[in-house]
Coordinates of N, CA and C in Angstrom, one line a residue:
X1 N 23.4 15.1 91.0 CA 22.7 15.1 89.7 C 21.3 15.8 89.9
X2 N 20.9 16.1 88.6 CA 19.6 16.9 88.4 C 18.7 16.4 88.1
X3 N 17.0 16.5 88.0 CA 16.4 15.8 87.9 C 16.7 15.3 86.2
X4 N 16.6 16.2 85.3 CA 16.9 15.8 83.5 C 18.1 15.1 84.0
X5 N 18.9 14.7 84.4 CA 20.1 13.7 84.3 C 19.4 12.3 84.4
X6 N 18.6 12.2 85.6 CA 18.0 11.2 86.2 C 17.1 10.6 85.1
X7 N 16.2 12.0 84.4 CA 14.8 11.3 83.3 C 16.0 10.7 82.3
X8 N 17.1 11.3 81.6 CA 17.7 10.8 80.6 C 18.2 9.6 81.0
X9 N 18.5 9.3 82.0 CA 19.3 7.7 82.4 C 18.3 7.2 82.3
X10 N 17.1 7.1 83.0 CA 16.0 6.2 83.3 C 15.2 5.6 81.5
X11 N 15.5 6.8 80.9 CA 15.1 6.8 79.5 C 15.7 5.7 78.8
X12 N 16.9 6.1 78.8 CA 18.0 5.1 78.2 C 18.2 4.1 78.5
X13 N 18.0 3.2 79.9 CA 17.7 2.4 80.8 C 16.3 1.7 80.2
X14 N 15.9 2.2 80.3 CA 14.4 1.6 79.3 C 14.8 0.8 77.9
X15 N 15.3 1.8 77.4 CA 14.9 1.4 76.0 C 16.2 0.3 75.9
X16 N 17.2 0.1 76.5 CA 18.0 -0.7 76.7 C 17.6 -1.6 77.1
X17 N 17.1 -2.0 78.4 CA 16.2 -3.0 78.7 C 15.2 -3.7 77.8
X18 N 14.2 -2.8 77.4 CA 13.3 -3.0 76.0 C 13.3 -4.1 75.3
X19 N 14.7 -3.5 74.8 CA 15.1 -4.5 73.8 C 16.4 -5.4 73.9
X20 N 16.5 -5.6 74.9 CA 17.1 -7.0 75.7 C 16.7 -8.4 75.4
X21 N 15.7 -8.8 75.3 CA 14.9 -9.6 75.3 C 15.1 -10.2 74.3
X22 N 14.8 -9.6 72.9 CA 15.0 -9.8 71.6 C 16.4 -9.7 70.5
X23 N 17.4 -9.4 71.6 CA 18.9 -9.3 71.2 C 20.0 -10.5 71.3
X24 N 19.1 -11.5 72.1 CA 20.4 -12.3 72.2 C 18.8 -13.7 72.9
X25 N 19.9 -15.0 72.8 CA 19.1 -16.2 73.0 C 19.1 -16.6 74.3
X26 N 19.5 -15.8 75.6 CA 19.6 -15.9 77.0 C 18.4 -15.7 78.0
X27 N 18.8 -16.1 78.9 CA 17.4 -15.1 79.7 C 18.3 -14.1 80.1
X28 N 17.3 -12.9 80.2 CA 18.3 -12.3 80.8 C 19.7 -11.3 80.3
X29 N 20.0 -12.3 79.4 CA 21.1 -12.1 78.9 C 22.4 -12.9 79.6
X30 N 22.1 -13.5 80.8 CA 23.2 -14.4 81.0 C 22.3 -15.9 81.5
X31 N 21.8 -16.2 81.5 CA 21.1 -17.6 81.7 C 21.1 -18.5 80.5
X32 N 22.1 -19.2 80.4 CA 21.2 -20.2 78.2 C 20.0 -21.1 78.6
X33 N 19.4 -21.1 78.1 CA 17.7 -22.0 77.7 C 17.9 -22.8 77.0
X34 N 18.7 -23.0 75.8 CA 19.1 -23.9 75.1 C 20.2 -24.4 74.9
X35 N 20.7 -25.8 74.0 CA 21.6 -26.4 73.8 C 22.2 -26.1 72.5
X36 N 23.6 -25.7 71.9 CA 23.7 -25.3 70.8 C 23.1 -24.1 70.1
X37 N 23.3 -23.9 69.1 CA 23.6 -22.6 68.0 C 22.0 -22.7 67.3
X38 N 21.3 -23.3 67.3 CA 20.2 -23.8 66.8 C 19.2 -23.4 67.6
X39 N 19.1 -23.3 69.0 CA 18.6 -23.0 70.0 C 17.6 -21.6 69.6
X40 N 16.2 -21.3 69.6 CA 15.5 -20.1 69.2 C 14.8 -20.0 70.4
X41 N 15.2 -18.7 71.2 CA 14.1 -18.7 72.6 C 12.7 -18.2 72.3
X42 N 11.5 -18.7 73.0 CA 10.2 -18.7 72.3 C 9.5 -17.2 72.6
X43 N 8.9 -16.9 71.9 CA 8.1 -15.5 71.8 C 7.7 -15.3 73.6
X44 N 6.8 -16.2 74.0 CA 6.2 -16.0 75.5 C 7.4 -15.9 76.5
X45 N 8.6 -16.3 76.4 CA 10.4 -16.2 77.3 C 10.3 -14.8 76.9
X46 N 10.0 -14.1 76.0 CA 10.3 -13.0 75.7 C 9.7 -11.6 75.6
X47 N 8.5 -12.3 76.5 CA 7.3 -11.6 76.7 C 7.6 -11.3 78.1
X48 N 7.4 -12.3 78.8 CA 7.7 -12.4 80.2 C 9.4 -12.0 80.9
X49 N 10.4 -11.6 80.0 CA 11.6 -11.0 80.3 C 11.0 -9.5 79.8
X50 N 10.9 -9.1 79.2 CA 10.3 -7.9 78.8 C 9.7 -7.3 80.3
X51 N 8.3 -8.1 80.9 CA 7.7 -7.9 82.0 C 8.5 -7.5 83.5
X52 N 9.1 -8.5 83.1 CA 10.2 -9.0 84.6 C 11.3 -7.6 84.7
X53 N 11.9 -7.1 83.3 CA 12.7 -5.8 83.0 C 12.0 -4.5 83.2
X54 N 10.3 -4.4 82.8 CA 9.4 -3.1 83.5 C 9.8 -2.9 83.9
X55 N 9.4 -4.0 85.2 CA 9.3 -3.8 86.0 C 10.9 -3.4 87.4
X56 N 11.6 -4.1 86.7 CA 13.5 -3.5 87.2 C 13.2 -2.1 87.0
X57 N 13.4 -1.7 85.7 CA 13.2 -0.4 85.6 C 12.5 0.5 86.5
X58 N 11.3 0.0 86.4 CA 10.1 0.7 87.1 C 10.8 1.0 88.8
X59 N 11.8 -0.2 89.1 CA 12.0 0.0 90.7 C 13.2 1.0 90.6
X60 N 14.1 0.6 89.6 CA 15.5 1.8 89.7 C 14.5 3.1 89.8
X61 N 13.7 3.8 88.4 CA 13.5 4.7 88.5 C 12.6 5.4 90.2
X62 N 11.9 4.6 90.7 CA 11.8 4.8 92.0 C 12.7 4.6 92.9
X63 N 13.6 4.4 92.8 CA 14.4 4.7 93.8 C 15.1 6.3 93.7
X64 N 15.8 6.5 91.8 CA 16.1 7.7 91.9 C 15.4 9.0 92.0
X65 N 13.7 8.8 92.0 CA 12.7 9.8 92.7 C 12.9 9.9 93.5
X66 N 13.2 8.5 94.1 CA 12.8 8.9 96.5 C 14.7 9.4 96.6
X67 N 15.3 9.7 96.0 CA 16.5 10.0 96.3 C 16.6 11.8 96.3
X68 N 15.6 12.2 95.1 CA 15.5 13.4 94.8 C 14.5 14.6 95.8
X69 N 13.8 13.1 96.5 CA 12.7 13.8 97.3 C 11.6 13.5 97.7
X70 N 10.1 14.1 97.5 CA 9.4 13.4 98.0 C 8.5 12.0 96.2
X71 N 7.6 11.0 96.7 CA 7.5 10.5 95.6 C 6.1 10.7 95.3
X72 N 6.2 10.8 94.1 CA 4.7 11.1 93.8 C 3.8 10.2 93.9
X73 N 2.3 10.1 94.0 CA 1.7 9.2 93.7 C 1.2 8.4 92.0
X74 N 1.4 7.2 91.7 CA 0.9 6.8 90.8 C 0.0 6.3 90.4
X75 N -0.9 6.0 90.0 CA -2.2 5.7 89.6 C -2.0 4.7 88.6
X76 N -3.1 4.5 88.0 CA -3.0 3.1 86.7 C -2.8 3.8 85.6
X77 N -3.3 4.6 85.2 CA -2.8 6.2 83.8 C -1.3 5.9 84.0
X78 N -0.9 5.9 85.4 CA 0.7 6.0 85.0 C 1.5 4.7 84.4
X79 N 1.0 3.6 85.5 CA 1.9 2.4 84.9 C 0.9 2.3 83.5
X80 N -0.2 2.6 82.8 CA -0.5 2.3 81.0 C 0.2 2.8 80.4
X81 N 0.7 4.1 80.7 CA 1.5 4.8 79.5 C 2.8 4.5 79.5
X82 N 3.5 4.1 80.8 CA 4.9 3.5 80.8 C 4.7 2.3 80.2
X83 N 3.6 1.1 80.6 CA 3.9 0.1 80.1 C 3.8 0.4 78.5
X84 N 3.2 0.8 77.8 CA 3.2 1.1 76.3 C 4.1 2.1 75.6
X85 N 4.7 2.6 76.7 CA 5.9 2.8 76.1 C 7.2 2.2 75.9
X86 N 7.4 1.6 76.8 CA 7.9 0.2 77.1 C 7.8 -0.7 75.7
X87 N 6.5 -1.3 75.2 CA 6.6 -1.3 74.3 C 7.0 -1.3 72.8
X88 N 6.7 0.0 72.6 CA 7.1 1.3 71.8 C 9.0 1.0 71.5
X89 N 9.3 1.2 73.1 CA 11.0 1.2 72.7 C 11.4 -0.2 72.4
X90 N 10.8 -1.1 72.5 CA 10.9 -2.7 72.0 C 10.9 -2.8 71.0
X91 N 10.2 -1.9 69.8 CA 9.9 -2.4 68.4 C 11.3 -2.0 68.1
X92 N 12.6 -2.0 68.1 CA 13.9 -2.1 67.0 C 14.1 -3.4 67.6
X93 N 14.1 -3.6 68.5 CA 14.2 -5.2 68.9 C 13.5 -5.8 68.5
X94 N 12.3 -5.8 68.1 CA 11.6 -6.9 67.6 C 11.5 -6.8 66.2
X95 N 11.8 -5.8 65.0 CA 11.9 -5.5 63.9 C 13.2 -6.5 63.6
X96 N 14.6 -6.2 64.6 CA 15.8 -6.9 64.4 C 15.1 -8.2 64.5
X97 N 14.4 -9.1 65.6 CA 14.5 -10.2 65.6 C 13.6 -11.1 64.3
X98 N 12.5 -10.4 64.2 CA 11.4 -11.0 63.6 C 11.2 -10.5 61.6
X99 N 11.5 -9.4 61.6 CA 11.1 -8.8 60.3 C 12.3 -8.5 59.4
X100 N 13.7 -8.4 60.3 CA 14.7 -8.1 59.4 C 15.1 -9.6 58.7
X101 N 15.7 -9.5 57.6 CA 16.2 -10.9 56.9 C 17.6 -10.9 57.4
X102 N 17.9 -11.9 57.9 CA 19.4 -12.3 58.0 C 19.9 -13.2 57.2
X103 N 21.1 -12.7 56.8 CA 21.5 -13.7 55.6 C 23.0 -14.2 56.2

């Protein structure tokens, strides 16, 4: 694979992750927190899975750089703009969870 194969997965991988958090009442997606159908997981579970997923990401996508060759250095510039973008791809997830009406 090429490196654009690798940015599109890692991309996709992101925003997937992203909005994991806010898609379903698990940790994770496979751990339950709660008992029954009533069960709402709290804002800060979903802060802190969001964090915990970066940062997955953050390690796949270094791994598929050190596979391609050498790795670059990163700085704090780098992990601000990932982390806020990160972000960024969370807001359909959190529109779904918090702002859409479910009827």
């Amino acid at each position: 694979m090429n490196v654009s194969v690798y940015s599109w997965i890692v991309i996709l991988l992101a925003l997937l992750a992203a909005n994991l958090p806010f898609l379903n009442q698990h940790l994770f997606a496979v751990v339950p927190l709660g008992r029954g159908d009533d069960f709402v997981k709290p804002v800060w579970w979903r802060l802190i899975e969001m964090l915990v997923l970066y940062f997955v990401v953050g390690g796949i996508a270094y791994a598929m750089e050190a596979t391609l060759g050498n790795v670059f250095p990163h700085g704090w510039e780098f992990y601000a703009i990932t982390g806020c973008l990160f972000l960024v791809f969370s807001f359909p997830g959190y529109v779904f969870r918090y702002l859409y009406k479910h009827h």
